[in-house]
Structures are given as structure tokens and as C-alpha cells.
Coordinates of C-alpha atoms (C1' of nucleotides) in Angstrom, one line a residue:
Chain A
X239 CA 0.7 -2.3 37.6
X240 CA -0.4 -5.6 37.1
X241 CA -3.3 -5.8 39.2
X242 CA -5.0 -4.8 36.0
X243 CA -3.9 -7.8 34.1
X244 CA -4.8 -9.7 37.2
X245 CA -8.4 -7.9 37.2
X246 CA -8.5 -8.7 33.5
X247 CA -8.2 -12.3 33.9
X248 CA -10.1 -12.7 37.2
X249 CA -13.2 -11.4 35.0
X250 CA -12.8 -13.8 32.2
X251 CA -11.0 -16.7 33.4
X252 CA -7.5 -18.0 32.3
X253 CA -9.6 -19.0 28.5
X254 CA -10.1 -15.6 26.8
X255 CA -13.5 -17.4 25.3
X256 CA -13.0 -15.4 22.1
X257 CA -10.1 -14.4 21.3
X258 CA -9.8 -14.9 18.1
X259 CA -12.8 -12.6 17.4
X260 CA -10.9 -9.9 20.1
X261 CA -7.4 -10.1 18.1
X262 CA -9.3 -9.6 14.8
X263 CA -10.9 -6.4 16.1
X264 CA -7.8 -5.0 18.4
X265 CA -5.8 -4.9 14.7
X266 CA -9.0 -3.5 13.2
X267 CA -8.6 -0.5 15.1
X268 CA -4.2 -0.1 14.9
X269 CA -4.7 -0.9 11.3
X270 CA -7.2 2.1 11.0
X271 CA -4.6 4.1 13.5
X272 CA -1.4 3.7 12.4
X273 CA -1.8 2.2 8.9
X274 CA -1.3 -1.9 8.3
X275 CA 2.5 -1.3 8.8
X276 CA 1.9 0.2 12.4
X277 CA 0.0 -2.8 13.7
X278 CA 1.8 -4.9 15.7
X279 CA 0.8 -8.6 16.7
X280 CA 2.1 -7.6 20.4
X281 CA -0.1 -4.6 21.0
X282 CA -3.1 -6.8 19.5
X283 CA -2.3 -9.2 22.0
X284 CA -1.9 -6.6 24.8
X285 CA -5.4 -5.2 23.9
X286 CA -6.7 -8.5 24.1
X287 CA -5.5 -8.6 27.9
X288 CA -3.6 -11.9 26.9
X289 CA 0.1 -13.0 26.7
X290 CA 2.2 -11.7 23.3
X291 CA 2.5 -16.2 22.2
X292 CA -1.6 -16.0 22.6
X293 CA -1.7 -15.1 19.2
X294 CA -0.1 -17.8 17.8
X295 CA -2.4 -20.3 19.1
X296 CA -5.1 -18.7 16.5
X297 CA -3.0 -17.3 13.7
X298 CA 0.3 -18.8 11.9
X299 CA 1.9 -15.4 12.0
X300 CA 1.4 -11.6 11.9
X301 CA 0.6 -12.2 7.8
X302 CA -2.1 -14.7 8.7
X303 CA -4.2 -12.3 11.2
X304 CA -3.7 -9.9 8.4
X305 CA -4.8 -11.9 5.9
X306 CA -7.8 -12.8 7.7
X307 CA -8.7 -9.1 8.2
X308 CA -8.4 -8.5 4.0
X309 CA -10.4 -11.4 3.5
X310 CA -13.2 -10.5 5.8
X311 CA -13.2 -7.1 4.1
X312 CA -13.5 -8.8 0.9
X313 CA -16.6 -10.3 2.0
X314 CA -18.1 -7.1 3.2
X315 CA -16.5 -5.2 0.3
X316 CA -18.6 -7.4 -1.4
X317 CA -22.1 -7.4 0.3
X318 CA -22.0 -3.7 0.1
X319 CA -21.6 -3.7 -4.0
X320 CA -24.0 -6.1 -4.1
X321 CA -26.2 -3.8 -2.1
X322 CA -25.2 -0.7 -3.9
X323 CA -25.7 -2.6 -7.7
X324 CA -29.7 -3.6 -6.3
X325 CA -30.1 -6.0 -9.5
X326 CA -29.7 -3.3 -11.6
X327 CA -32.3 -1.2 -10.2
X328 CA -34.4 1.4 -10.5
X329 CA -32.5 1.0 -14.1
X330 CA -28.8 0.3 -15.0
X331 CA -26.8 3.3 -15.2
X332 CA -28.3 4.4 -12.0
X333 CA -27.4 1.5 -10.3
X334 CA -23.8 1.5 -12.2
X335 CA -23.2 4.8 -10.6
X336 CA -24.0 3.9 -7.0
X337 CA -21.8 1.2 -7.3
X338 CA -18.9 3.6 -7.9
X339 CA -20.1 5.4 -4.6
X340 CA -20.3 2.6 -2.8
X341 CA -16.4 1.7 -3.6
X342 CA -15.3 5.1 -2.2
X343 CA -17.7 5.1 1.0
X344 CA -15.8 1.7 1.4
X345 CA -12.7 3.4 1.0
X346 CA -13.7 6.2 3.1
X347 CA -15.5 4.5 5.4
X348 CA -13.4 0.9 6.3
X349 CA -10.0 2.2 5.9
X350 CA -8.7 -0.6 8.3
X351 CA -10.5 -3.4 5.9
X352 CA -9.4 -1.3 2.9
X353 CA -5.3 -1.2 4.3
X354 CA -5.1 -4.5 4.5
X355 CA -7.2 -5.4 1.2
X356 CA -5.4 -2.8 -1.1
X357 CA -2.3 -1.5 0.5
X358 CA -0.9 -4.3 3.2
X359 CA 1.2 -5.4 0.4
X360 CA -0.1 -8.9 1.0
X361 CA 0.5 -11.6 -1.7
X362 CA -3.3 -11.6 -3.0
X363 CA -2.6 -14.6 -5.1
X364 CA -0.8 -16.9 -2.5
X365 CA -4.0 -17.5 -0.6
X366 CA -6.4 -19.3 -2.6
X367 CA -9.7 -18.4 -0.4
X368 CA -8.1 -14.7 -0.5
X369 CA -7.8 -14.1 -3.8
X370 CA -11.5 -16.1 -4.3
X371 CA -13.2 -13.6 -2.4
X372 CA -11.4 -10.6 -4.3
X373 CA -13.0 -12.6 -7.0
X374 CA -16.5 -12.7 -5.5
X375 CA -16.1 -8.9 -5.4
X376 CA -15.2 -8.6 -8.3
X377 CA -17.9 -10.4 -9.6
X378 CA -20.4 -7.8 -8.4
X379 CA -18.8 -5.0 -10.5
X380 CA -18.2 -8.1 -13.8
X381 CA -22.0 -8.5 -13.7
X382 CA -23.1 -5.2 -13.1
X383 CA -20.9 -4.6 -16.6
X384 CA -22.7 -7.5 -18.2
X385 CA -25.2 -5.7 -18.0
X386 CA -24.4 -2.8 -19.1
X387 CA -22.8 -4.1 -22.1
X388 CA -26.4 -5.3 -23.2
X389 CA -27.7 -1.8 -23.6
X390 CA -24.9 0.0 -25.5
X391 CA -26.5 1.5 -28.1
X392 CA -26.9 -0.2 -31.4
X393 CA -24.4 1.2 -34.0
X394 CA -21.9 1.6 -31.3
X395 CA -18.9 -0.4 -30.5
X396 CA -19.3 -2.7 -27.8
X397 CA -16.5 -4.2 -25.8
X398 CA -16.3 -7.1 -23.8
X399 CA -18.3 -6.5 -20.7
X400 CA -14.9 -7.7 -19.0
X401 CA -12.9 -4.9 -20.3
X402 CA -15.7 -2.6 -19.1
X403 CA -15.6 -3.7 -15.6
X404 CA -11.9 -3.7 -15.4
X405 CA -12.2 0.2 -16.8
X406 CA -14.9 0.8 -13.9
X407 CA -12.8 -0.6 -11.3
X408 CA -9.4 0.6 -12.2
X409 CA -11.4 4.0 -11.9
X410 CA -12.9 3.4 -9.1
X411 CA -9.5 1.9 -7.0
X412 CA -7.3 4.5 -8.8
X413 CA -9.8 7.5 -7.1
X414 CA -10.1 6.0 -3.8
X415 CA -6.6 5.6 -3.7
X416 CA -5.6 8.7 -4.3
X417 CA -7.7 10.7 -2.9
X418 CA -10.5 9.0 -0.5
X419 CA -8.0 7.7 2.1
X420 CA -6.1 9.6 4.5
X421 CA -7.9 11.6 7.3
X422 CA -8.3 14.5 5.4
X423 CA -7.5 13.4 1.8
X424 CA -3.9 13.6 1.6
X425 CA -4.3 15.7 -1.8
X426 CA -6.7 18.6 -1.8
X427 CA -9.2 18.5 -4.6
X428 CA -11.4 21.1 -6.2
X429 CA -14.3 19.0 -5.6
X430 CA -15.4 15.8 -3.5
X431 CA -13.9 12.4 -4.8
X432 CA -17.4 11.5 -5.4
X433 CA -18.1 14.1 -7.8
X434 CA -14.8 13.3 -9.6
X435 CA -15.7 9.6 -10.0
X436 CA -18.8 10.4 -11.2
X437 CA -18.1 13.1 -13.6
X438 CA -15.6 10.1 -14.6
X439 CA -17.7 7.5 -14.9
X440 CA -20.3 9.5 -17.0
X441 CA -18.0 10.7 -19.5
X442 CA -16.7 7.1 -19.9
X443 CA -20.4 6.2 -20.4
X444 CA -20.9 8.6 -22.8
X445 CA -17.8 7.1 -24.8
X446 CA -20.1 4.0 -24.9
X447 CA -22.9 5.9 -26.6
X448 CA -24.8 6.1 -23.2
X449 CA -26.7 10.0 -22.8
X450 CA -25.9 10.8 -19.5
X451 CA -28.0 14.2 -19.3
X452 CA -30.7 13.2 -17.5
X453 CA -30.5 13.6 -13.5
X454 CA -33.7 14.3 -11.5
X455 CA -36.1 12.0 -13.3
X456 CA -34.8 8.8 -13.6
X457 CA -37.3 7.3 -15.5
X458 CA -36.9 3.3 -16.7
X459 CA -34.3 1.4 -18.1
X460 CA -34.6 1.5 -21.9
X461 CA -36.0 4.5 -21.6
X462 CA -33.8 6.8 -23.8
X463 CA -34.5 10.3 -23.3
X464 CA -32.9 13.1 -25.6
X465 CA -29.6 11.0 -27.4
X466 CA -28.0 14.2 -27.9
X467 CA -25.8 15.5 -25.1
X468 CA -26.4 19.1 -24.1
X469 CA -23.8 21.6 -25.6
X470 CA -22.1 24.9 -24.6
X471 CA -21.6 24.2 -20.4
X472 CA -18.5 26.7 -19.8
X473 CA -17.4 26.4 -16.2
X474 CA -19.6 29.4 -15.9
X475 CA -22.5 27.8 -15.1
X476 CA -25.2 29.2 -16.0
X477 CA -28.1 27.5 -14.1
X478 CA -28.2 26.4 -10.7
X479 CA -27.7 22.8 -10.8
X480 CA -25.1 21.1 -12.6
X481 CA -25.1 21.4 -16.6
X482 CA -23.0 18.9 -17.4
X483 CA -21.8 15.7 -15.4
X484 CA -19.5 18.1 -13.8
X485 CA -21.0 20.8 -11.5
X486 CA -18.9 24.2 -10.7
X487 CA -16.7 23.3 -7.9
X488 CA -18.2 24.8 -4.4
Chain B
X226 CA 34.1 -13.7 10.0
X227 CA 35.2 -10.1 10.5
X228 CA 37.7 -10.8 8.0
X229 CA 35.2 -9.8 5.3
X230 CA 34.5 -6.5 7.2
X231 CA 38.3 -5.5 7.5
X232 CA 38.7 -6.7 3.9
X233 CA 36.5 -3.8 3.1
X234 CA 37.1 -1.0 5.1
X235 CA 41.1 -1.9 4.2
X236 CA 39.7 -1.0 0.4
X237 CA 37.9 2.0 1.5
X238 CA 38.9 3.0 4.8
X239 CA 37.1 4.6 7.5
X240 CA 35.3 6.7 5.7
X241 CA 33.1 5.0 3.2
X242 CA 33.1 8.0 0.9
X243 CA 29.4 7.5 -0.9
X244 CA 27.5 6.4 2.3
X245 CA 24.6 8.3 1.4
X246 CA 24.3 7.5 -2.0
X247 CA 24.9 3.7 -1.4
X248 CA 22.1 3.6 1.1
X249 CA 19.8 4.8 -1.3
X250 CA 20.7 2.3 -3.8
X251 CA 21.2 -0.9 -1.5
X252 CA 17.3 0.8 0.3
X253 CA 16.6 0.4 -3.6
X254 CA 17.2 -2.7 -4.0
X255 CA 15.9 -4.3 -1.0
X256 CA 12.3 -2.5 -1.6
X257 CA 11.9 -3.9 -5.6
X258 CA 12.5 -7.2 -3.8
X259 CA 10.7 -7.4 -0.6
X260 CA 8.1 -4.3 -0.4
X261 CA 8.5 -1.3 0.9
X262 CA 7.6 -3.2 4.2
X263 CA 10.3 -5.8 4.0
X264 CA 13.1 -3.0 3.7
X265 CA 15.3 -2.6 6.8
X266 CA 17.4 0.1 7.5
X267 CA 20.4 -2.5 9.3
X268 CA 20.3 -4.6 6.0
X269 CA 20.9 -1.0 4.3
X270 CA 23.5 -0.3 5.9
X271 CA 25.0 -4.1 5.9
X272 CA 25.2 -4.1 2.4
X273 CA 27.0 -0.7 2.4
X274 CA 29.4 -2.3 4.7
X275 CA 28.8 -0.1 7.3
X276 CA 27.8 -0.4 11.0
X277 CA 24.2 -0.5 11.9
X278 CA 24.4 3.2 13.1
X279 CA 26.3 5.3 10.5
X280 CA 22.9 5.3 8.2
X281 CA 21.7 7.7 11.1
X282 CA 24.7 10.1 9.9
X283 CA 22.9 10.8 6.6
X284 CA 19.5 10.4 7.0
X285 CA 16.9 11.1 11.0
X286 CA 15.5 7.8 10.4
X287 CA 13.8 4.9 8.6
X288 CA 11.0 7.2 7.5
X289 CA 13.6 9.9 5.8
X290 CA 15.3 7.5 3.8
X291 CA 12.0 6.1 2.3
X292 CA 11.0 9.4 2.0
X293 CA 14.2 10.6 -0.3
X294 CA 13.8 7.4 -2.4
X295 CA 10.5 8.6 -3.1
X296 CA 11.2 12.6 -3.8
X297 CA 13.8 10.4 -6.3
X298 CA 11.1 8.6 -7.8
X299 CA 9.4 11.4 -8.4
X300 CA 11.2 13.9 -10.2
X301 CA 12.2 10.7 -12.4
X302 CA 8.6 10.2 -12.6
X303 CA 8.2 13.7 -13.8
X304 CA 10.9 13.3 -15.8
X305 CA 9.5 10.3 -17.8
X306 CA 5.8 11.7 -18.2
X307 CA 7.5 15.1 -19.8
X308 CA 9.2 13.0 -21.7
X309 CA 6.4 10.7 -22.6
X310 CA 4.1 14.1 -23.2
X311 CA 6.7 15.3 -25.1
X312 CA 5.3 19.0 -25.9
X313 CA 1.9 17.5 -27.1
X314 CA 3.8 16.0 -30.4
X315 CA 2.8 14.9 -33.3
X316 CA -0.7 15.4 -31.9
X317 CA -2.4 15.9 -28.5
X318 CA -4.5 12.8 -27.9
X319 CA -1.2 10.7 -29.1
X320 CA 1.1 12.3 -26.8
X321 CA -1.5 11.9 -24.6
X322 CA -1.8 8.3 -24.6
X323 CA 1.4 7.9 -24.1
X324 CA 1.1 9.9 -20.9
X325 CA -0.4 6.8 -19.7
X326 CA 1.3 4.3 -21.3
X327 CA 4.4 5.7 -19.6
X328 CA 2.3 6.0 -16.4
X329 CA 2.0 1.9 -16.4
X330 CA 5.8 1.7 -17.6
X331 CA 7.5 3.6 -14.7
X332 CA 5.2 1.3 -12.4
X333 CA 6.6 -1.6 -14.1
X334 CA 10.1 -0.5 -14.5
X335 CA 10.4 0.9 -11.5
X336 CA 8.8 -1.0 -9.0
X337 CA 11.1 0.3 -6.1
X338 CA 10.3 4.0 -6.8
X339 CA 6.6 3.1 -7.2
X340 CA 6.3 1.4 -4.0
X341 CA 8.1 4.1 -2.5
X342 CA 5.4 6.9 -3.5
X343 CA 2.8 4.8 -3.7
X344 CA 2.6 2.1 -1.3
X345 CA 4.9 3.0 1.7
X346 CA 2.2 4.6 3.6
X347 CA 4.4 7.5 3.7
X348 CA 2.4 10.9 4.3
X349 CA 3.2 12.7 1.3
X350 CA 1.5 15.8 2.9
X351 CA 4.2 15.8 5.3
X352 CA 7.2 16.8 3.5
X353 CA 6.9 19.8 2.0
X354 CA 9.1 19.2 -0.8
X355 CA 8.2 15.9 -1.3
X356 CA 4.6 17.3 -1.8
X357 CA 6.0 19.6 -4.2
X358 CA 8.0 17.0 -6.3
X359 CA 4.3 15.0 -6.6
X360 CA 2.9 18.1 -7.6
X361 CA 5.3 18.8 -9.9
X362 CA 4.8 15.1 -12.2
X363 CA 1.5 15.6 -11.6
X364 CA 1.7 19.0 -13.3
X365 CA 2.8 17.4 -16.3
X366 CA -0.7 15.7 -16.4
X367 CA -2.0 18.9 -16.3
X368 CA -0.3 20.8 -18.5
X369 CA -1.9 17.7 -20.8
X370 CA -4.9 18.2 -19.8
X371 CA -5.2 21.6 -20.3
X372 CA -4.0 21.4 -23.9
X373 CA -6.7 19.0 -24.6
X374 CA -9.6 20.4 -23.1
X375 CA -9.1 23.7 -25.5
X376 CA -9.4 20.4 -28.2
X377 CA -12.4 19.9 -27.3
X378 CA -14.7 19.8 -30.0
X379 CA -17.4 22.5 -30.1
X380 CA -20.6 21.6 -29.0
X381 CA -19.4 19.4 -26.6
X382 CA -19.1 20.7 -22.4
X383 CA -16.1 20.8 -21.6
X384 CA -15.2 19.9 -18.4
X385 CA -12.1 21.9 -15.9
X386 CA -8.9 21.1 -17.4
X387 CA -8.4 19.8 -13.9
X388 CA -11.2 17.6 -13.5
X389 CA -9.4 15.9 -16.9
X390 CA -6.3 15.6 -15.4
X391 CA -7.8 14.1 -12.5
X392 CA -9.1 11.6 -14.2
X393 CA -6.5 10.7 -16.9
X394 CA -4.4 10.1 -13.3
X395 CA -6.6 7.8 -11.4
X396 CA -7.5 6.0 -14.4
X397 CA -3.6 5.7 -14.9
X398 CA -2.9 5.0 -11.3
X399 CA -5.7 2.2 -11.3
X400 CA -4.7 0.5 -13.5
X401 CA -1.5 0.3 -12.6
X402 CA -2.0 -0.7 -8.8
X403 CA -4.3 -3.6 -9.7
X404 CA -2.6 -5.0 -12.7
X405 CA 0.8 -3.5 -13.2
X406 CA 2.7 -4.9 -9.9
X407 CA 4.3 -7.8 -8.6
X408 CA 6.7 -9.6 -10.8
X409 CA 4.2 -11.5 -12.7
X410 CA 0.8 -9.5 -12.1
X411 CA -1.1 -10.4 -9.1
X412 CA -4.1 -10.1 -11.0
X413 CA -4.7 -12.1 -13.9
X414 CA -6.1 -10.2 -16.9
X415 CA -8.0 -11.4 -20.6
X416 CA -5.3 -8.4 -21.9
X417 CA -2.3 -5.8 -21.3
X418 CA -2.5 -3.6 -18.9
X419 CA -1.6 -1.4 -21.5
X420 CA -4.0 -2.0 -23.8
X421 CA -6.4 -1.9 -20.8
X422 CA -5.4 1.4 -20.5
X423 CA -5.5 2.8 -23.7
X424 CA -8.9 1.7 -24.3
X425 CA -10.5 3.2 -21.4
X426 CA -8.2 6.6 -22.2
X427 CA -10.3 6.4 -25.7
X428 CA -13.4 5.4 -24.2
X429 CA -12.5 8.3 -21.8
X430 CA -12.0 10.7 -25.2
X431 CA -15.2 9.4 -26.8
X432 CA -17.2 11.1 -24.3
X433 CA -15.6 13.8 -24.5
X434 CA -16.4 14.3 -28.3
X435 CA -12.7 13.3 -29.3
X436 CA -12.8 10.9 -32.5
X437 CA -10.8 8.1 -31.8
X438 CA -11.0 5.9 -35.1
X439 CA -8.0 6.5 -36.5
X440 CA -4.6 5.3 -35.6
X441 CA -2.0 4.4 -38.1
X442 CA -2.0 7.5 -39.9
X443 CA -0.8 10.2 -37.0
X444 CA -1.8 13.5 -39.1
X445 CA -1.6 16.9 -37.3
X446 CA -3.3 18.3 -34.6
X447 CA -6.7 20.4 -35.2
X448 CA -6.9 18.0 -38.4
X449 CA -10.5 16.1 -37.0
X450 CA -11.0 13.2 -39.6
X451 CA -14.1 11.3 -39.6
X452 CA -16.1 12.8 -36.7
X453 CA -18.5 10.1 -36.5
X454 CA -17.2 6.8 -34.8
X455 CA -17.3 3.4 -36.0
X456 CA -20.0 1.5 -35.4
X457 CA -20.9 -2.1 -35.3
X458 CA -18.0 -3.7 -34.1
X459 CA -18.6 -6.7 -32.0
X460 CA -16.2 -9.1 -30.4
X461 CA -15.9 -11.2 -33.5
X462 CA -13.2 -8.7 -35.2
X463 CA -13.4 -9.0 -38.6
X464 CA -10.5 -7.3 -39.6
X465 CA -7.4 -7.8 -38.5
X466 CA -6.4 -4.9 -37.2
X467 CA -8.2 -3.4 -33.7
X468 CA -11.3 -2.3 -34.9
X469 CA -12.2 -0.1 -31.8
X470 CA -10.2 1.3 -29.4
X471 CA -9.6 -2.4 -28.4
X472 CA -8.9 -5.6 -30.2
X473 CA -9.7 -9.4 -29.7
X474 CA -7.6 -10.3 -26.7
X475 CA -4.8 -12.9 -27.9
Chain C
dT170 C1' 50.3 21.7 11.6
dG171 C1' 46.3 22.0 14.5
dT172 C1' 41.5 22.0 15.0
dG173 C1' 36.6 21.7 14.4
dA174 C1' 33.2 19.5 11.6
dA175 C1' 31.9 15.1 9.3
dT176 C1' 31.5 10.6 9.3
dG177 C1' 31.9 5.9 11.5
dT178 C1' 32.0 2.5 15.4
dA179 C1' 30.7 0.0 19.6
dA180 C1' 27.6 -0.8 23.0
dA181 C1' 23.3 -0.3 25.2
dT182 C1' 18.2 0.0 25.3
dA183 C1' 13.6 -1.1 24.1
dA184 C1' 10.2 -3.3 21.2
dC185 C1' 8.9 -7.2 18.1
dA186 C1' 8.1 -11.8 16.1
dT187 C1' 8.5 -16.2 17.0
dT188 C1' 9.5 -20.7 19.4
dT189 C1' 9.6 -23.9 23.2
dA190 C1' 8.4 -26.0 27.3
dC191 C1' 5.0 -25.9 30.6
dA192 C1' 0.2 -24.8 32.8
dT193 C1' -4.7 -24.7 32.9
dA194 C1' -9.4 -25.4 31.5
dC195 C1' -13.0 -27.7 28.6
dG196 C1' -15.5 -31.4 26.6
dT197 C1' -16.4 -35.9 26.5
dA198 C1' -16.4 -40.9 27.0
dA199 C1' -16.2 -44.4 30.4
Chain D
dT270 C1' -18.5 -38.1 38.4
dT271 C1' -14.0 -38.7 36.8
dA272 C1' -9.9 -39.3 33.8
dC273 C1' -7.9 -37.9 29.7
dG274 C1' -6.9 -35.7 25.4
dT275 C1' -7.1 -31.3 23.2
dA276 C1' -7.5 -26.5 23.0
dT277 C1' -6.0 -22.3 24.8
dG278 C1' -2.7 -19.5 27.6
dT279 C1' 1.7 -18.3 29.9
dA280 C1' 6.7 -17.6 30.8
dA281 C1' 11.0 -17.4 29.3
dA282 C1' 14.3 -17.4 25.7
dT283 C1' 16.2 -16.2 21.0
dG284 C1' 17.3 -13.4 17.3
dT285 C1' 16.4 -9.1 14.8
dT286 C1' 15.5 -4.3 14.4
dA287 C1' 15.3 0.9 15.4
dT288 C1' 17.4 4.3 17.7
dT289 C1' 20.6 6.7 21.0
dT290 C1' 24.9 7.8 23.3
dA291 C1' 29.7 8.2 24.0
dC292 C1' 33.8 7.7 21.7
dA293 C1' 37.1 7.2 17.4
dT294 C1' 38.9 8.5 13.0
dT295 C1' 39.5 11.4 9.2
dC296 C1' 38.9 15.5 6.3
dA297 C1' 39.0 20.3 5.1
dC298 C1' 41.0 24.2 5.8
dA299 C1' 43.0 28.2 8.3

DNA sequence: TGTGAATGTAAATAACATTTACATACGTAA
DNA sequence: TTACGTATGTAAATGTTATTTACATTCACA
């Protein structure tokens, strides 16, 4: 039953080479398992090939490995907005609802990262570089919102850009949290989280004074196609695509 | 050092009497101060007095007695939002505010019971009744919802009474996971999360056609006062008094 | 009063996190 | 090339936890 082990290290030699890089992944995948209280730092090490105290040479404690796992997703959580938000392109609102997308494909698509970033229960403000990259994230959504702010309608009120991106993310967290994660959604929905975000996010828009009826032609920016917001859409629906920011659930 | 332990069971005898019930509220305890995570089940039953094992007289395991504190924390939950919602009086939009006001104050208040439904990584879709009792708060929402959306004001779509709910919740819940927990916020914030909330629940309204100027002056419900909203109010507040549905951060 | 069901206890097992003392390999300066 | 300091692993030990099993005490009630 050891020969294995034995195999193990004749291949690579008493120095792992990189296992820092091989604990980091083997908790990746329990994390996405079992949830970031099923991981343990012994079976990371046991996947690894290497001794339970190897660890320790690389990470303070369990909460440190962790830790490095949330921060790493912050950075990707990060480039992915950034990707999503493209500048602002091919004009702002468009590019304002992509980045709600993008924060539930995250969700949906980097559980692991998004356990230990959201739901390790991990002190986000003890470690500095931590809670700087939740920052840098953040950051993406705060400018995309700057933005935004800047084309609110005359004659409208127009909060701070900084209440806007909290609303936008608090939205965004509070869907993915609820019901992105989980297998198979833990709650059923009536429609895709997606469509609920959205529908969410346009109605909220239209509270800025934003029209939101346009869909298939998405012409330029400050481009303002017909300001008044189509009426009478009963759940019916009446044509076949969507009448209103909500579509009939399928 | 055992003198403590005989002390005890010389006041109570061998039975303890309440086991059950002082499991939940030592498990209680333990979870508002260290996490859901950092809540053992020996400590439990330490602080009970008890031996390690006679917690497994009351509850299968670790997992059941999380899961009872958080069928608990819901129907307290549920109990608070009805309460909050309060039939819909003295009008809907108020008592609907105060949905999610109460929302953010349970999370606050009751950091145990949130972590417990919330953040335990518990699969609610497990239990069948602790399904139910989520369902049931939830209902509340809905039973909102659906009372507003007939509000609605002609003219406008108006979206599934669900859908609303929906999003009245993970608005709520957003806001309350990034900026309503941990003793002093873990996130810092230019505002309340209260009054982060309540503006994006009258953002939210706008766009749904709801006016959402006035605010001192609660009159009754159908009773639609100036339907156009205010306009031109930039960050400079000129009055005192909130001139949108948010005021100058202090 | 006797008895079965509840409720606790003690002791044992297995898994972890973490520490300590020791072993091995790697890079580098002489 | 070699000697040495440092980085990286290992083995063994400690203390804690979850959970089970066999046994003890007490309660409710016939």
C-alpha cells in the first residue's frame, strides 16, 4: 500500500518541485467538492503525494492556503469584469449588463474561487493584500458606474456613482448567492438567474431615467432611442420575444 | 478539577433536564462568536455541562444541530418580516420598505441565526422542513410583492409578482451579506446599509412606475401624489432634508 | 413496585491541525 | 568540485474533535 507513495516519490524526487502550486490546486478541487468547510489541509497534502507537515513549509496554516485561494480568485474575479465591462463598449448600458453576467458565470462557473472569496467566512479585512484585491474588483464595477452616472438623463436625479455600484453589486452577490451556486441551484426559479439579474438590473436602470426597451439593435452610446417605455406587457405575452425586460418564463 | 463537574450535576443531577434546549442556545452562542465554522459540538455540550456524547441523545449529529438552529432562525425570520410587512399598512411601498429594512436588521441582530441559514453551507434542499420554513419567510416577500405589482401604475409592464419578489430578496440579501456582517462591517461603506438599501428599493420602484418623492407625509394607499419625479438633484443637497431617495452621506 | 424507554457517561476509534526534531536536496561561493 | 547554509520534506508526537458502543441512572407509568 505504499509502494504508491514510494512510486510517487521515485518520479519526482524527495523535493515536490512545486508544491506550492499542487496544494493550491488539490484545495481548488475539495473546495469545489465538499464546500470550503470540507477541505482539509491533510487530504491537500495527501493529493499532493507529500507528508500532512509539507504544508506548513508553504502556508502558516489551513486559513493561509485559504486565503491565498480567495485572493487569487480576486484577481481573476477581477480580469473577468474587466473583460466583461470592455471600456464601456459597444456603449454603456450594454456593457453594464454584461458585467452583471459575468458576476454570475463567475459564481456559476468558479465555485471553489467563489467559496472561499464569499462564503469561507474568512476575515476579508485582516489581510491587507486580501481585502486590496476585493478592492481592485471592485473597482471594475465603481468605474463601470462612473460612468454610468455621466449619462443619467438630464432632469433626473443622480446619485453618487458609488451608491450605484454598491446597488449593482449588492444585486449582483445577493443573486448569485442565492440562487447561482449549488449544483443544481439549491432554490428552483421560474427562470434562469440570468434573466432575473437582468430583468433586475433594467428596472433599476429605468429608475435612473435610462429606457431600457431597446434589445436587438444596439445602436451607440448617446444614442437615445424612444424615452418612453413601452406599456400594457401582461404576462401574456403577446409577441414572441420578450416585451418587457422580463420575458414569459419557459 | 472534577469538582466543578460534580458541583453541577449535584445541582441538577443526572439528568440535565433541558439538554436539548441548552445545546441550542450554548450552539447559539458559540456561532455569533466564532462562525458557523468555529462552532464545535464538544464545546456545546461542555458548556451544557454534559459529557461529550449526550448531545448525540438529542440531535444524529453536528449537521442536525446547525440545521434546527437554522429552521429556528427562520420561522423567527418569518416572523419578523410579517411583522415588518405588517398587512401592507399604512401603505404598500412603506410597509414594503420596511420589509427590507427588517431584512438588514435580523442579519444584524441575529448574526447567529443568519450564519446559520445563510452561511453554514448547509443544504437547505435537504431537509424538507427546513425547506419549507425558508419558503415560508420567503412567502412573506411574496405575499408583498404580489400586493404591489397590482400597484402598479397603468401604463407601466408589470412584471410576475414573483420576479418582484425575487428581486426585493436578493437586493435585500446583498446587501446584507456584504455590508451588514461582522461586528463592525467588513466592508467599509460612504453610508448605512440601510440607507443603501432603501435607495436602491426606490430606485428599484422608480422603474417600476412607483413615485417615490414623498416621504414625511404617509397618506393612503391608491392615493398617487405627484407622479412625475423630482428632478435636478445633484450631490450638493440643497435642502436639508434627502432630496432623492438618498441624501448627502454624513 | 417493577420495568422499559429516555437520557447520560466512559472509553475507544479515527481524522485533523499543528509542532518539533531530524533528513535530504539545491544553490552558491570558495 | 566541494562545503555549507537554506529550502523543502518526513516522522513522530500532542491535543482536539466527531462519532460509536457498551454500560449506568433515572423517569414515567402500569
Amino acid at each position: 500500500m505504499s509502494w504508491r507513495k514510494e512510486q510517487r516519490r521515485a518520479e519526482r524526487g524527495y523535493h515536490h518541485g512545486n508544491l506550492k502550486e499542487a496544494l493550491l490546486q488539490a484545495a481548488l478541487g475539495l473546495i469545489a467538492e465538499k464546500g470550503p468547510g470540507g477541505f482539509t489541509f491533510a487530504d491537500a497534502a495527501r493529493m499532493a503525494g507529500v507528508s500532512p507537515a509539507a504544508p506548513y513549509r508553504h502556508f502558516r496554516d489551513r486559513d493561509e492556503l485559504l486565503s491565498s485561494i480567495a485572493q487569487r480568485g480576486f484577481e481573476q474575479f477581477e480580469a473577468l469584469l474587466t473583460q466583461a465591462w470592455d471600456d464601456g463598449r459597444p456603449d454603456t448600458v450594454t456593457a453594464f449588463e454584461r458585467l452583471g453576467k459575468a458576476y454570475l458565470a463567475f459564481a456559476r462557473d468558479e465555485p471553489a474561487f467563489y467559496s472561499a472569496m464569499f462564503e469561507s467566512g474568512l476575515p476579508v479585512d485582516l489581510s491587507p493584500t486580501l481585502q486590496a484585491a476585493s478592492e481592485r474588483a471592485f473597482g471594475v464595477i465603481r468605474a463601470a458606474a462612473e460612468r454610468l452616472a455621466a449619462l443619467v438623463p438630464p432632469g433626473m436625479p443622480r446619485p453618487p456613482a458609488m451608491m450605484m455600484a454598491l446597488h449593482i453589486w449588492s444585486m449582483s452577490h445577493g443573486v448569485a448567492s442565492l440562487f447561482a451556486r449549488g449544483d443544481s441551484a439549491r432554490r428552483k426559479l421560474p427562470m434562469s438567474a440570468e434573466d432575473l439579474l437582468e430583468a433586475e438590473v433594467l428596472i433599476y436602470l429605468r429608475g435612473l431615467g435610462f429606457p431600457t426597451d431597446r434589445r436587438p439593435p444596439a445602436p451607440k452610446d448617446p444614442a437615445a432611442p424612444p424615452p418612453v417605455p413601452p406599456s400594457g406587457a401582461s404576462p401574456g405575452a403577446p409577441s414572441g420575444a420578450p416585451s418587457g425586460p422580463w420575458g414569459t418564463p419557459k
